[in-house]
Amino acid sequence: MLASWFGGVRRFEGLGHSPLPARRLVAVYSGQSASTGPRVQRYLQWSGREAFAVESAALCELFAVDPLAALREGFMLLCNMARAAGLAYETPGLRRIVDLAASYGGAAKPSGAGGGDVAVAMFPEPEAEAAFCAACAAEGLPPIPVTIAPGAAASALSEP
């Protein structure tokens, strides 16, 4: 709720929050749906959850200063977790999105708990982002238009 009210990219910690520099995100559909429920159940049975959560939290710190590195490391962390937990997580489409992002100087990782269906990517330059989107579309990996909202706005209503 706070994110929708304040908008932009924000870091929430405890009861506090602070804005992060504006970032552009690209979402891409991998062409394969993911079934989250069974994967979540398998994850909940995995003994390495606590260490994974600590490492994931550290990536939030990294994202504030180097979002591309955080996405790259986040993808590796997710793949390592999936292997250790016995999850089928990385799909060929997802791997291709990650590889394409890297080839254009950006980074990508799965979005959501299920993995497999949608990835988010970021790039240092708009030209690299545009080239990545064109390459994805050419390979049947459609970019999904997304915009980071500016947040809610209040206005005074006058009596008629």
mmCIF file of C-alpha atoms in Angstrom:
data_model
loop_
_atom_site.group_PDB
_atom_site.id
_atom_site.type_symbol
_atom_site.label_atom_id
_atom_site.label_comp_id
_atom_site.label_asym_id
_atom_site.label_seq_id
_atom_site.Cartn_x
_atom_site.Cartn_y
_atom_site.Cartn_z
ATOM 1 C CA MET A 1 0.000 0.000 0.000
ATOM 2 C CA LEU A 2 2.818 2.419 0.807
ATOM 3 C CA ALA A 3 4.467 1.751 -2.540
ATOM 4 C CA SER A 4 1.277 2.660 -4.384
ATOM 5 C CA TRP A 5 0.847 5.801 -2.285
ATOM 6 C CA PHE A 6 4.408 7.103 -2.581
ATOM 7 C CA GLY A 7 5.192 5.605 -5.998
ATOM 8 C CA GLY A 8 8.540 5.246 -7.659
ATOM 9 C CA VAL A 9 11.116 2.769 -6.408
ATOM 10 C CA ARG A 10 11.331 2.737 -2.644
ATOM 11 C CA ARG A 11 13.205 0.825 -0.013
ATOM 12 C CA PHE A 12 11.110 -0.278 2.956
ATOM 13 C CA GLU A 13 12.769 -1.274 6.204
ATOM 14 C CA GLY A 14 10.765 -1.698 9.372
ATOM 15 C CA LEU A 15 8.375 1.241 9.544
ATOM 16 C CA GLY A 16 10.605 3.513 7.493
ATOM 17 C CA HIS A 17 11.052 3.964 3.780
ATOM 18 C CA SER A 18 13.216 5.982 1.447
ATOM 19 C CA PRO A 19 13.243 6.612 -2.299
ATOM 20 C CA LEU A 20 15.791 4.953 -4.558
ATOM 21 C CA PRO A 21 17.007 6.477 -7.816
ATOM 22 C CA ALA A 22 14.501 6.160 -10.643
ATOM 23 C CA ARG A 23 14.993 2.967 -12.617
ATOM 24 C CA ARG A 24 13.394 1.629 -15.758
ATOM 25 C CA LEU A 25 12.315 -2.001 -15.696
ATOM 26 C CA VAL A 26 11.621 -4.245 -18.660
ATOM 27 C CA ALA A 27 9.387 -7.277 -18.142
ATOM 28 C CA VAL A 28 9.563 -10.143 -20.638
ATOM 29 C CA TYR A 29 7.355 -13.224 -20.956
ATOM 30 C CA SER A 30 9.394 -16.410 -21.410
ATOM 31 C CA GLY A 31 6.641 -18.237 -23.251
ATOM 32 C CA GLN A 32 6.126 -20.793 -20.498
ATOM 33 C CA SER A 33 3.775 -20.494 -17.538
ATOM 34 C CA ALA A 34 4.970 -21.447 -14.079
ATOM 35 C CA SER A 35 3.043 -23.294 -11.394
ATOM 36 C CA THR A 36 3.962 -21.516 -8.178
ATOM 37 C CA GLY A 37 2.143 -23.686 -5.609
ATOM 38 C CA PRO A 38 4.212 -26.886 -5.903
ATOM 39 C CA ARG A 39 7.444 -24.897 -6.016
ATOM 40 C CA VAL A 40 6.547 -22.986 -2.871
ATOM 41 C CA GLN A 41 5.735 -26.254 -1.089
ATOM 42 C CA ARG A 42 9.101 -27.724 -2.117
ATOM 43 C CA TYR A 43 10.875 -24.555 -0.978
ATOM 44 C CA LEU A 44 9.133 -24.693 2.413
ATOM 45 C CA GLN A 45 10.533 -28.196 2.901
ATOM 46 C CA TRP A 46 14.077 -27.082 2.077
ATOM 47 C CA SER A 47 16.475 -26.754 5.017
ATOM 48 C CA GLY A 48 18.453 -23.868 3.475
ATOM 49 C CA ARG A 49 15.665 -21.284 3.605
ATOM 50 C CA GLU A 50 17.157 -19.175 6.392
ATOM 51 C CA ALA A 51 20.534 -18.724 4.693
ATOM 52 C CA PHE A 52 18.779 -18.023 1.387
ATOM 53 C CA ALA A 53 16.682 -15.304 3.054
ATOM 54 C CA VAL A 54 19.794 -13.675 4.537
ATOM 55 C CA GLU A 55 21.549 -13.690 1.157
ATOM 56 C CA SER A 56 18.422 -12.322 -0.526
ATOM 57 C CA ALA A 57 18.235 -9.475 1.996
ATOM 58 C CA ALA A 58 21.849 -8.587 1.221
ATOM 59 C CA LEU A 59 20.851 -8.212 -2.423
ATOM 60 C CA CYS A 60 18.358 -5.525 -1.388
ATOM 61 C CA GLU A 61 21.310 -3.567 -0.013
ATOM 62 C CA LEU A 62 23.223 -4.106 -3.248
ATOM 63 C CA PHE A 63 20.234 -3.075 -5.386
ATOM 64 C CA ALA A 64 20.290 0.370 -3.788
ATOM 65 C CA VAL A 65 23.812 1.007 -5.116
ATOM 66 C CA ASP A 66 24.202 -1.341 -8.111
ATOM 67 C CA PRO A 67 20.898 -2.712 -9.408
ATOM 68 C CA LEU A 68 22.448 -4.552 -12.351
ATOM 69 C CA ALA A 69 24.816 -6.462 -10.072
ATOM 70 C CA ALA A 70 21.912 -7.211 -7.733
ATOM 71 C CA LEU A 71 19.864 -8.681 -10.597
ATOM 72 C CA ARG A 72 22.805 -10.799 -11.797
ATOM 73 C CA GLU A 73 23.565 -12.089 -8.323
ATOM 74 C CA GLY A 74 19.863 -12.579 -7.640
ATOM 75 C CA PHE A 75 19.539 -14.839 -10.666
ATOM 76 C CA MET A 76 22.539 -16.917 -9.579
ATOM 77 C CA LEU A 77 21.206 -17.121 -6.020
ATOM 78 C CA LEU A 78 17.792 -18.293 -7.269
ATOM 79 C CA CYS A 79 19.351 -20.928 -9.533
ATOM 80 C CA ASN A 80 21.565 -22.217 -6.715
ATOM 81 C CA MET A 81 18.580 -22.346 -4.358
ATOM 82 C CA ALA A 82 16.522 -24.219 -6.935
ATOM 83 C CA ARG A 83 19.239 -26.830 -7.468
ATOM 84 C CA ALA A 84 19.749 -27.306 -3.729
ATOM 85 C CA ALA A 85 16.008 -27.547 -3.057
ATOM 86 C CA GLY A 86 15.340 -29.837 -6.013
ATOM 87 C CA LEU A 87 13.166 -27.325 -7.865
ATOM 88 C CA ALA A 88 12.712 -27.077 -11.609
ATOM 89 C CA TYR A 89 13.102 -23.304 -11.823
ATOM 90 C CA GLU A 90 15.180 -22.196 -14.797
ATOM 91 C CA THR A 91 13.474 -22.655 -18.164
ATOM 92 C CA PRO A 92 15.088 -22.313 -21.610
ATOM 93 C CA GLY A 93 13.108 -19.111 -22.219
ATOM 94 C CA LEU A 94 14.183 -17.610 -18.921
ATOM 95 C CA ARG A 95 17.822 -18.531 -19.560
ATOM 96 C CA ARG A 96 17.601 -16.902 -22.999
ATOM 97 C CA ILE A 97 16.196 -13.672 -21.538
ATOM 98 C CA VAL A 98 19.028 -13.540 -18.990
ATOM 99 C CA ASP A 99 21.636 -14.217 -21.694
ATOM 100 C CA LEU A 100 20.157 -11.596 -24.036
ATOM 101 C CA ALA A 101 20.109 -9.003 -21.254
ATOM 102 C CA ALA A 102 23.785 -9.677 -20.526
ATOM 103 C CA SER A 103 24.672 -9.419 -24.218
ATOM 104 C CA TYR A 104 23.223 -5.875 -24.242
ATOM 105 C CA GLY A 105 25.046 -4.823 -21.064
ATOM 106 C CA GLY A 106 22.085 -5.343 -18.759
ATOM 107 C CA ALA A 107 20.896 -7.938 -16.299
ATOM 108 C CA ALA A 108 17.727 -9.964 -15.792
ATOM 109 C CA LYS A 109 16.195 -12.327 -13.251
ATOM 110 C CA PRO A 110 12.881 -14.100 -12.740
ATOM 111 C CA SER A 111 10.061 -12.117 -11.217
ATOM 112 C CA GLY A 112 7.769 -13.753 -8.678
ATOM 113 C CA ALA A 113 7.877 -16.930 -6.657
ATOM 114 C CA GLY A 114 7.238 -19.431 -9.435
ATOM 115 C CA GLY A 115 10.024 -18.628 -11.849
ATOM 116 C CA GLY A 116 9.819 -19.572 -15.481
ATOM 117 C CA ASP A 117 7.188 -17.215 -16.820
ATOM 118 C CA VAL A 118 8.283 -13.574 -16.459
ATOM 119 C CA ALA A 119 11.689 -11.981 -16.039
ATOM 120 C CA VAL A 120 12.566 -8.380 -15.260
ATOM 121 C CA ALA A 121 15.586 -6.697 -16.796
ATOM 122 C CA MET A 122 17.442 -3.413 -16.418
ATOM 123 C CA PHE A 123 19.975 -1.645 -18.617
ATOM 124 C CA PRO A 124 22.457 1.188 -18.151
ATOM 125 C CA GLU A 125 21.337 2.952 -21.348
ATOM 126 C CA PRO A 126 17.951 3.352 -23.106
ATOM 127 C CA GLU A 127 19.520 2.285 -26.432
ATOM 128 C CA ALA A 128 20.620 -1.045 -24.952
ATOM 129 C CA GLU A 129 17.141 -1.534 -23.501
ATOM 130 C CA ALA A 130 15.520 -0.891 -26.892
ATOM 131 C CA ALA A 131 17.895 -3.304 -28.653
ATOM 132 C CA PHE A 132 17.202 -5.960 -25.997
ATOM 133 C CA CYS A 133 13.426 -5.550 -26.416
ATOM 134 C CA ALA A 134 13.739 -5.890 -30.195
ATOM 135 C CA ALA A 135 15.916 -9.003 -29.835
ATOM 136 C CA CYS A 136 13.478 -10.577 -27.377
ATOM 137 C CA ALA A 137 10.504 -9.888 -29.633
ATOM 138 C CA ALA A 138 12.383 -11.350 -32.616
ATOM 139 C CA GLU A 139 12.913 -14.566 -30.627
ATOM 140 C CA GLY A 140 9.275 -14.881 -29.558
ATOM 141 C CA LEU A 141 9.898 -13.545 -26.050
ATOM 142 C CA PRO A 142 7.466 -10.626 -25.885
ATOM 143 C CA PRO A 143 8.326 -7.624 -23.729
ATOM 144 C CA ILE A 144 5.463 -6.609 -21.435
ATOM 145 C CA PRO A 145 4.916 -2.842 -21.141
ATOM 146 C CA VAL A 146 5.372 -1.760 -17.520
ATOM 147 C CA THR A 147 5.718 1.641 -15.911
ATOM 148 C CA ILE A 148 6.771 2.516 -12.402
ATOM 149 C CA ALA A 149 3.910 4.630 -11.101
ATOM 150 C CA PRO A 150 4.523 8.078 -9.636
ATOM 151 C CA GLY A 151 2.203 7.401 -6.680
ATOM 152 C CA ALA A 152 -1.122 8.717 -5.523
ATOM 153 C CA ALA A 153 -2.055 12.354 -5.777
ATOM 154 C CA ALA A 154 -4.554 14.282 -3.738
ATOM 155 C CA SER A 155 -6.535 17.198 -5.028
ATOM 156 C CA ALA A 156 -9.028 19.442 -3.347
ATOM 157 C CA LEU A 157 -12.560 19.204 -4.628
ATOM 158 C CA SER A 158 -14.572 22.363 -4.710
ATOM 159 C CA GLU A 159 -18.262 22.479 -3.902
ATOM 160 C CA PRO A 160 -20.512 22.875 -7.005
#
